[in-house]
Coordinates of C-alpha atoms in Angstrom, one line a residue:
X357 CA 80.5 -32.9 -132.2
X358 CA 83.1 -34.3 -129.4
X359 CA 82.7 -37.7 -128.3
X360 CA 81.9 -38.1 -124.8
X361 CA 84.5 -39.9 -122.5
X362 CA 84.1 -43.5 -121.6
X363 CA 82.9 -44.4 -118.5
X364 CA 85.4 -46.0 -116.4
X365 CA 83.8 -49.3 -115.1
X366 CA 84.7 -52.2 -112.0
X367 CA 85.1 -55.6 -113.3
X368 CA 82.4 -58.1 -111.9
X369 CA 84.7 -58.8 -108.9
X370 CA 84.4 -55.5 -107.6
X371 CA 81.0 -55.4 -107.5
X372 CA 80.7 -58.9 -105.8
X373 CA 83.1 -58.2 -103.2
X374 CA 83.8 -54.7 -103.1
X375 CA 85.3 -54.7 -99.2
X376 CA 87.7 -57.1 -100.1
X377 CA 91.2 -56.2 -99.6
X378 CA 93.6 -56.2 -103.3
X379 CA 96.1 -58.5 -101.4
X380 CA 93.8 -60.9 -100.5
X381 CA 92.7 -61.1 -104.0
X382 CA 96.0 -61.5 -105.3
X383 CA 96.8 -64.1 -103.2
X384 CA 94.3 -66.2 -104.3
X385 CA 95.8 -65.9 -107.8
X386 CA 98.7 -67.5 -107.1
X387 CA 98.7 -71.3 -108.1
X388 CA 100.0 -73.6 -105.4
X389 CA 103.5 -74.9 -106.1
X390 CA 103.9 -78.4 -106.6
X391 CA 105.5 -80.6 -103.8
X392 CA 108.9 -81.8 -104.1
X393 CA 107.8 -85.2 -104.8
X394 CA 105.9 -84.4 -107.6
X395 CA 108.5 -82.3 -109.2
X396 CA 110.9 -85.5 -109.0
X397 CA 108.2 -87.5 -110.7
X398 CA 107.8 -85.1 -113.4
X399 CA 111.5 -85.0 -113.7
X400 CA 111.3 -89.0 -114.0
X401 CA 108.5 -89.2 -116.2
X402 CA 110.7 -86.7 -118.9
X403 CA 114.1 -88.1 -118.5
X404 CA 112.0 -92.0 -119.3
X405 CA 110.8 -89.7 -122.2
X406 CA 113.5 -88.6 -123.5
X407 CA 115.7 -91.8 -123.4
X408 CA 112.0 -93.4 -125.6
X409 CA 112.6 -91.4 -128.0
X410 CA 117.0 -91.5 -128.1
X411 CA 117.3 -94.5 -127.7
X412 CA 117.1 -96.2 -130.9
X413 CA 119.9 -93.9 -131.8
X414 CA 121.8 -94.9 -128.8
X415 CA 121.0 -98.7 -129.9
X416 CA 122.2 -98.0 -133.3
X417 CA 125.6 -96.5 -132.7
X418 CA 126.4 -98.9 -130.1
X419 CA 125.3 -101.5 -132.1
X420 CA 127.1 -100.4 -135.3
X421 CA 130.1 -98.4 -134.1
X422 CA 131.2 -98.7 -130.4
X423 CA 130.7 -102.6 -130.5
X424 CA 132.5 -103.4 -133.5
X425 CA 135.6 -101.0 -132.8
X426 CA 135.9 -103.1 -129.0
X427 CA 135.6 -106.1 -130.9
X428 CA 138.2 -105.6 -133.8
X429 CA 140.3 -104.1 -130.9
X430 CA 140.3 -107.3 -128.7
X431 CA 140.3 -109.4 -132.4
X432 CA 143.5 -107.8 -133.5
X433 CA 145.1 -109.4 -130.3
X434 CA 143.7 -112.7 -131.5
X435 CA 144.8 -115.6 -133.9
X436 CA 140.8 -115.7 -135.1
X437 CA 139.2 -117.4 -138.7
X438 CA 135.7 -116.8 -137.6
X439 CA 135.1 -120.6 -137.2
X440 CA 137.3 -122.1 -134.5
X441 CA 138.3 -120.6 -131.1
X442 CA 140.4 -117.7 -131.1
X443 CA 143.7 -117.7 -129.5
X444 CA 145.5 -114.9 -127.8
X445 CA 148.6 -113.9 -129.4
X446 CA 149.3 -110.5 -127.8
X447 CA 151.2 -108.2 -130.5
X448 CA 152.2 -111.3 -132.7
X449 CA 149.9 -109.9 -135.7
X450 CA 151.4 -106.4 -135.6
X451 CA 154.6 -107.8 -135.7
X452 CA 153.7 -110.4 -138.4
X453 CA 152.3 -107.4 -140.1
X454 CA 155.8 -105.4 -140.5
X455 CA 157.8 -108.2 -141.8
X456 CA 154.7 -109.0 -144.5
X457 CA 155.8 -107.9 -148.0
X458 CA 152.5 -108.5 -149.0
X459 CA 151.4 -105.4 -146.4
X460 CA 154.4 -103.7 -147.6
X461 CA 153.3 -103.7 -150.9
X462 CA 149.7 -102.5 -150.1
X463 CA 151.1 -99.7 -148.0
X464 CA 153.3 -98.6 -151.5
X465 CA 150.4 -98.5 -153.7
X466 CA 148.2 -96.8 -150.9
X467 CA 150.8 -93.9 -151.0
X468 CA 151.4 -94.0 -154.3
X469 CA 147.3 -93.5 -155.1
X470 CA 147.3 -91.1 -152.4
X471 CA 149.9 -89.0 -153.6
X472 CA 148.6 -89.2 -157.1
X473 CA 144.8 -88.8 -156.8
X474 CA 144.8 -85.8 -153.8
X475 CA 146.9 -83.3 -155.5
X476 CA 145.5 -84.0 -159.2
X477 CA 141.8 -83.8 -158.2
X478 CA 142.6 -80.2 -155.4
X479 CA 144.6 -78.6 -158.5
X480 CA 142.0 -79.4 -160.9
X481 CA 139.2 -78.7 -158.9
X482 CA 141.0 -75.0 -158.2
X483 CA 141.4 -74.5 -161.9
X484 CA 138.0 -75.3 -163.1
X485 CA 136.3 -73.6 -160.1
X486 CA 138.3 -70.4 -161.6
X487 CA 137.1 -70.7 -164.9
X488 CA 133.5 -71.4 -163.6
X489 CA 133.7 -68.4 -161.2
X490 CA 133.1 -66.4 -164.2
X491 CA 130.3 -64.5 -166.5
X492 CA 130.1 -67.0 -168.9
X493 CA 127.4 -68.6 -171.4
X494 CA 125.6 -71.8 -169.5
X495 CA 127.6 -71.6 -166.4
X496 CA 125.2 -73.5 -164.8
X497 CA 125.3 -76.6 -167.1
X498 CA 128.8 -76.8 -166.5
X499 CA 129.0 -76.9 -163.0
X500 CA 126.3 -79.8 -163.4
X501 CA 128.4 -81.8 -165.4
X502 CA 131.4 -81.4 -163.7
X503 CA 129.5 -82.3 -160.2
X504 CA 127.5 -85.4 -162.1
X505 CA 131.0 -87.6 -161.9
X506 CA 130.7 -87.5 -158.1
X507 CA 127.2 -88.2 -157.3
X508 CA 127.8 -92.0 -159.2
X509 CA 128.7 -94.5 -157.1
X510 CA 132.2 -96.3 -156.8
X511 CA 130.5 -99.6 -158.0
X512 CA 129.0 -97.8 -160.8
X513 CA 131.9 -96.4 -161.8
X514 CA 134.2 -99.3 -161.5
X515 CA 131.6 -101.3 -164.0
X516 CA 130.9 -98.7 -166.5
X517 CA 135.2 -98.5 -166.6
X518 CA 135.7 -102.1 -166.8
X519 CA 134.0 -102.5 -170.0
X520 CA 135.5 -99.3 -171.8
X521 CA 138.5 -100.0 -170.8
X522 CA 138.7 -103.8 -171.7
X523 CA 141.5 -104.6 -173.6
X524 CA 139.4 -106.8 -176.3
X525 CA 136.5 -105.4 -176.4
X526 CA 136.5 -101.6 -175.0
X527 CA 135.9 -98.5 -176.4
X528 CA 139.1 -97.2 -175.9
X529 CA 141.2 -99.3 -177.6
X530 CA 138.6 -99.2 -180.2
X531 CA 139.3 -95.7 -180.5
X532 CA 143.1 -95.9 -179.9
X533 CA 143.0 -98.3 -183.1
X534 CA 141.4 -95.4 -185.6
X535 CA 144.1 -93.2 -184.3
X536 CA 147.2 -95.8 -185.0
X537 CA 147.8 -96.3 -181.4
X538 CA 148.5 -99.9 -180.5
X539 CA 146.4 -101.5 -178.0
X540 CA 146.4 -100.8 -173.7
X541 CA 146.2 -103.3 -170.7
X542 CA 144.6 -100.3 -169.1
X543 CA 143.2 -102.6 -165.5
X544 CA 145.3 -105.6 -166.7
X545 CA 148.8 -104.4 -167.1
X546 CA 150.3 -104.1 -163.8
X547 CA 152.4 -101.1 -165.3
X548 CA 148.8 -98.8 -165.9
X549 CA 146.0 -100.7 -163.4
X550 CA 146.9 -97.6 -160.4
X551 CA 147.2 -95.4 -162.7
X552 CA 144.2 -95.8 -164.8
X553 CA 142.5 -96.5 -160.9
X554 CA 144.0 -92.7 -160.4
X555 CA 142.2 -91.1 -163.6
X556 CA 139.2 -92.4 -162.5
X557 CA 139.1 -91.4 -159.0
X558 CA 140.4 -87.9 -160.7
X559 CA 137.5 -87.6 -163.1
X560 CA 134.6 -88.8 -159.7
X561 CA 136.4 -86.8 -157.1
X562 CA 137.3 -83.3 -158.7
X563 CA 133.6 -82.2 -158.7
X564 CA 133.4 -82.0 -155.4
X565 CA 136.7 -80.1 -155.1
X566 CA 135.1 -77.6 -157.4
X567 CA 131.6 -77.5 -155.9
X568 CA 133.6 -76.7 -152.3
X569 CA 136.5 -74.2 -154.0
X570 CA 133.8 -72.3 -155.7
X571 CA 131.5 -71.5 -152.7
X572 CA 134.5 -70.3 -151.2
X573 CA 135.3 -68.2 -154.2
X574 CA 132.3 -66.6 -154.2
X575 CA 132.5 -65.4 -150.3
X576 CA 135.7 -64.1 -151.4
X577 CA 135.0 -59.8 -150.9
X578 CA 134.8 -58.2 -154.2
X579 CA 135.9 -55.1 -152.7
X580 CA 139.2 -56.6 -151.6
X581 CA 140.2 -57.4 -155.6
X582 CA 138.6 -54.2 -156.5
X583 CA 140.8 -53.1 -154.2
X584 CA 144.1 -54.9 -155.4
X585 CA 143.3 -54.2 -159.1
X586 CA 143.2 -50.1 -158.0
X587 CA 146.7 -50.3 -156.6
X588 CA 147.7 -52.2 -159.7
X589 CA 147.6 -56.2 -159.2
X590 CA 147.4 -58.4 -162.2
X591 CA 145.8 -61.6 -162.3
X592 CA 148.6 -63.7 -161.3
X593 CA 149.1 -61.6 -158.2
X594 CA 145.2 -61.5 -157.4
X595 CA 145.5 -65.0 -157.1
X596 CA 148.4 -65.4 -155.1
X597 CA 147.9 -62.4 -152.6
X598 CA 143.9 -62.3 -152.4
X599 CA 142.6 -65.4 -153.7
X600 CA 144.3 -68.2 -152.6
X601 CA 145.1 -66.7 -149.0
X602 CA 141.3 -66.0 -148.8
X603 CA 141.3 -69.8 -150.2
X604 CA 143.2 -71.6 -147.4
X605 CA 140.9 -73.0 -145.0
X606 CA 139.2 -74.8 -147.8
X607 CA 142.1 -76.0 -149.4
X608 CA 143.4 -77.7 -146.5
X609 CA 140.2 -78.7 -145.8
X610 CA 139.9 -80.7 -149.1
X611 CA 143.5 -82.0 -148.5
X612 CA 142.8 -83.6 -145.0
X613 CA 139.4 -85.2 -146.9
X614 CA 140.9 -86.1 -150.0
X615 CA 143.7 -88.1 -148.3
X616 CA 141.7 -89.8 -145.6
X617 CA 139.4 -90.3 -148.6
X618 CA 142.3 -91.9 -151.1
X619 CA 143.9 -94.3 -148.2
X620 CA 140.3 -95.6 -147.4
X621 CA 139.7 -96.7 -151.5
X622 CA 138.2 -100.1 -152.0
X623 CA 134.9 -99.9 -153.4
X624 CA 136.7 -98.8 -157.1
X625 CA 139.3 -101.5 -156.6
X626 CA 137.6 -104.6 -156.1
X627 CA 134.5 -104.3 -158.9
X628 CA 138.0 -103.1 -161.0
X629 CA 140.8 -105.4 -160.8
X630 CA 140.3 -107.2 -157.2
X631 CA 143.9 -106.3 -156.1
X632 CA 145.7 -107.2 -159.3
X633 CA 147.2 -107.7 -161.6
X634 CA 150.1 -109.3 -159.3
X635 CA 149.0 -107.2 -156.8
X636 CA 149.6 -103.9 -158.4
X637 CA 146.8 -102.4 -157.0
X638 CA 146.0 -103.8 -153.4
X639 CA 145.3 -101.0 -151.2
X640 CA 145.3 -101.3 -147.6
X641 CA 141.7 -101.6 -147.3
X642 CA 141.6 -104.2 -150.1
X643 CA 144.2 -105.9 -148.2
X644 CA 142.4 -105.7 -145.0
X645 CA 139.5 -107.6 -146.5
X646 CA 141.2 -110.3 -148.3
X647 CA 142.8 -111.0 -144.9
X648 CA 139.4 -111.0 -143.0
X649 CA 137.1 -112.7 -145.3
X650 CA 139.0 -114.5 -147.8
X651 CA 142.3 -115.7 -146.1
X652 CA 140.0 -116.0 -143.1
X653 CA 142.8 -114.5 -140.8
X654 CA 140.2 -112.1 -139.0
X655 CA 142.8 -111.2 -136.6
X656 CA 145.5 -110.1 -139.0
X657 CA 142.8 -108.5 -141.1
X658 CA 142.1 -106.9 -137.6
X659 CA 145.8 -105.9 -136.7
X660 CA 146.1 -103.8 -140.2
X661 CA 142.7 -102.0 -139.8
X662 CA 143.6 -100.8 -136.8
X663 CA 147.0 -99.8 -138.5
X664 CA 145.0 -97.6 -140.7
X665 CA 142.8 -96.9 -138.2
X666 CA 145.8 -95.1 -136.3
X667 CA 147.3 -93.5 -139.4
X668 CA 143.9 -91.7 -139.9
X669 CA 143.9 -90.8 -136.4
X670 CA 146.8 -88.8 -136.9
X671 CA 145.9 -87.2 -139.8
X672 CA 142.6 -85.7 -137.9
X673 CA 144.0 -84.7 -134.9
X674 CA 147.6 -83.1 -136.5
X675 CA 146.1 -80.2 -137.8
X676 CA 144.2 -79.1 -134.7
X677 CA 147.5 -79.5 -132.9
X678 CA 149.2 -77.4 -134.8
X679 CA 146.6 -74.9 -135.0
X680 CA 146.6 -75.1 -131.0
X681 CA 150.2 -74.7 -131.1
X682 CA 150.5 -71.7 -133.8
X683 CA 147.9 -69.9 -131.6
X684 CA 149.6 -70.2 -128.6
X685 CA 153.1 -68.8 -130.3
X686 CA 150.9 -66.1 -131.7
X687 CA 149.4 -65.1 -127.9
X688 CA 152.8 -65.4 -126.9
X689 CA 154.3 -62.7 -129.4
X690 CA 151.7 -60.7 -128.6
X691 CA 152.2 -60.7 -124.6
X692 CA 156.2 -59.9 -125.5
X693 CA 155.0 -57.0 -127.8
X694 CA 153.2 -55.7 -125.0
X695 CA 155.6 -56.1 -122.3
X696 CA 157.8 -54.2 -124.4

């Protein structure tokens, strides 16, 4: 049996007022629109809401970061122990700092580290994210351990290493002994104290080398090696023609913060050795706090922070002037090609 239709039916309003004209109805609708001084005071009342709720942040970085940096600024100007009044000395502690061999020597192991620690933990980081980018047994539990190194802290690091590596009473000499090995200074000879600061920063920093290469080597496209491998690339050219091209922007990612990284050290150094022995392992920032809090020469301490600070400064903004400038000569070639 067909249903019947539905009967069309006038909403209640129709029936109440059914001579009223549509437009009339629809005018009443409409809500009235606020004046214009109510619309500023809305305006007011959610900017004062907003700024509730940011500024504690605001408080917090000025109070922590913009604050400080002015101060250190005007400080590094200053001849300044903290305790008596400061006197202006203009650019006498940058100039005090270039004739300081003491500064000197701090820059020469600061490089030295740098030039160490940065290339040793990229290269192994590369190799061992490789050799984790395969199918093999317990992958996982690799990666793990290899990662574990970096999540300890500096301080945790520099104590578990001070008492393995004491000449008297550390494990490694202990073990050095069974083997016929005649005991290390290790952190008290001035000849090994970088260098054994270097293999430890190598064996906390490569994890996160590896974490960051292999991410990237797994966004690599397998149909670009399947592609090499069909027109006959080995291994060795895979990796120099696909992978590590593909591999770049990481890579110098992790140089720019493995450097900046390396010439900021101090946490490793002073629960370590405390800048010695004879000063074979005073870094910059190790130097920069002896001056500060020790020597109580805030305003030299001051003057070579904002050394570093500069050095750093160039380091960041070198690369994306040189990109700038690459991209240009690239838009450049291509406006000649065209013209052509």
């Amino acid at each position: 049996m067909p249903r019947l239709p539905t009967p069309l039916t006038l909403p209640d309003d129709a029936h109440d007022h059914p001579t009223e004209p549509a437009g009339a109805r629809a005018a009443d609708t409409v809500p009235a629109q606020p004046s214009p001084r109510a619309l500023r005071r809305r305006l007011r009342g959610e900017t004062a809401t907003a700024w509730a709720f940011v500024s504690p942040s605001v408080l917090v970085i000025l109070g922590l970061s913009v604050v400080p940096v002015a101060w250190s600024l005007l400080l590094s100007f200053q001849a300044d122990d903290l305790v008596t009044p400061s006197r202006w000395v203009g650019l006498g502690n940058y100039r005090a700092l270039v004739q300081d061999p003491h500064f000197s020597q701090a820059v020469r192991n600061t490089l030295l580290y740098t030039a160490l620690y940065v290339p040793l933990s990229i290269g192994l980081g590369l190799l061992l994210a490789l050799v984790l980018n395969q199918r093999i047994r317990l992958v996982g539990l690799y990666r793990t351990l290899i990662f574990v190194p970096f999540v300890i802290s500096a301080t945790a690091q520099g104590v578990l290493f001070s008492f393995i590596l004491d000449p008297e009473f550390g494990a490694a000499n202990s073990v050095l002994h069974q083997l016929g090995i005649s005991s290390q200074g290790f952190l008290t000879d001035p000849a090994q104290a970088l260098l054994v600061l270097v293999a430890i920063s190598v064996w906390s920093g490569t994890g996160f080398c590896v974490v960051v290469t292999l991410a990237a080597l797994q966004d690599v496209s397998p149909s670009l090696i399947e592609a090499a491998r069909l027109d006959g690339a080995g291994r060795w050219h895979l990796l120099r023609h696909v992978t590590l091209p593909a591999l770049t922007p990481v890579l110098v990612f992790l140089l720019l913060w493995q450097t900046i990284n390396a010439l900021q050290v101090f946490d490793l150094v002073y629960v370590t050795t405390k800048g010695g022995p004879l000063g074979s392992t005073t870094v910059i920032v190790y130097f920069i706090w002896e001056q500060a809090f020790k020597n109580f020469t805030a305003g030299y301490g001051a003057a070579a922070a904002y050394a570093l600070a500069l050095v750093l400064l160039v380091l960041g903004v070198a690369p994306r002037v040189l990109r700038a400038v690459r991209g240009r000569a690239r838009a450049n070639d291509r406006l000649e090609g065209a013209a052509r």
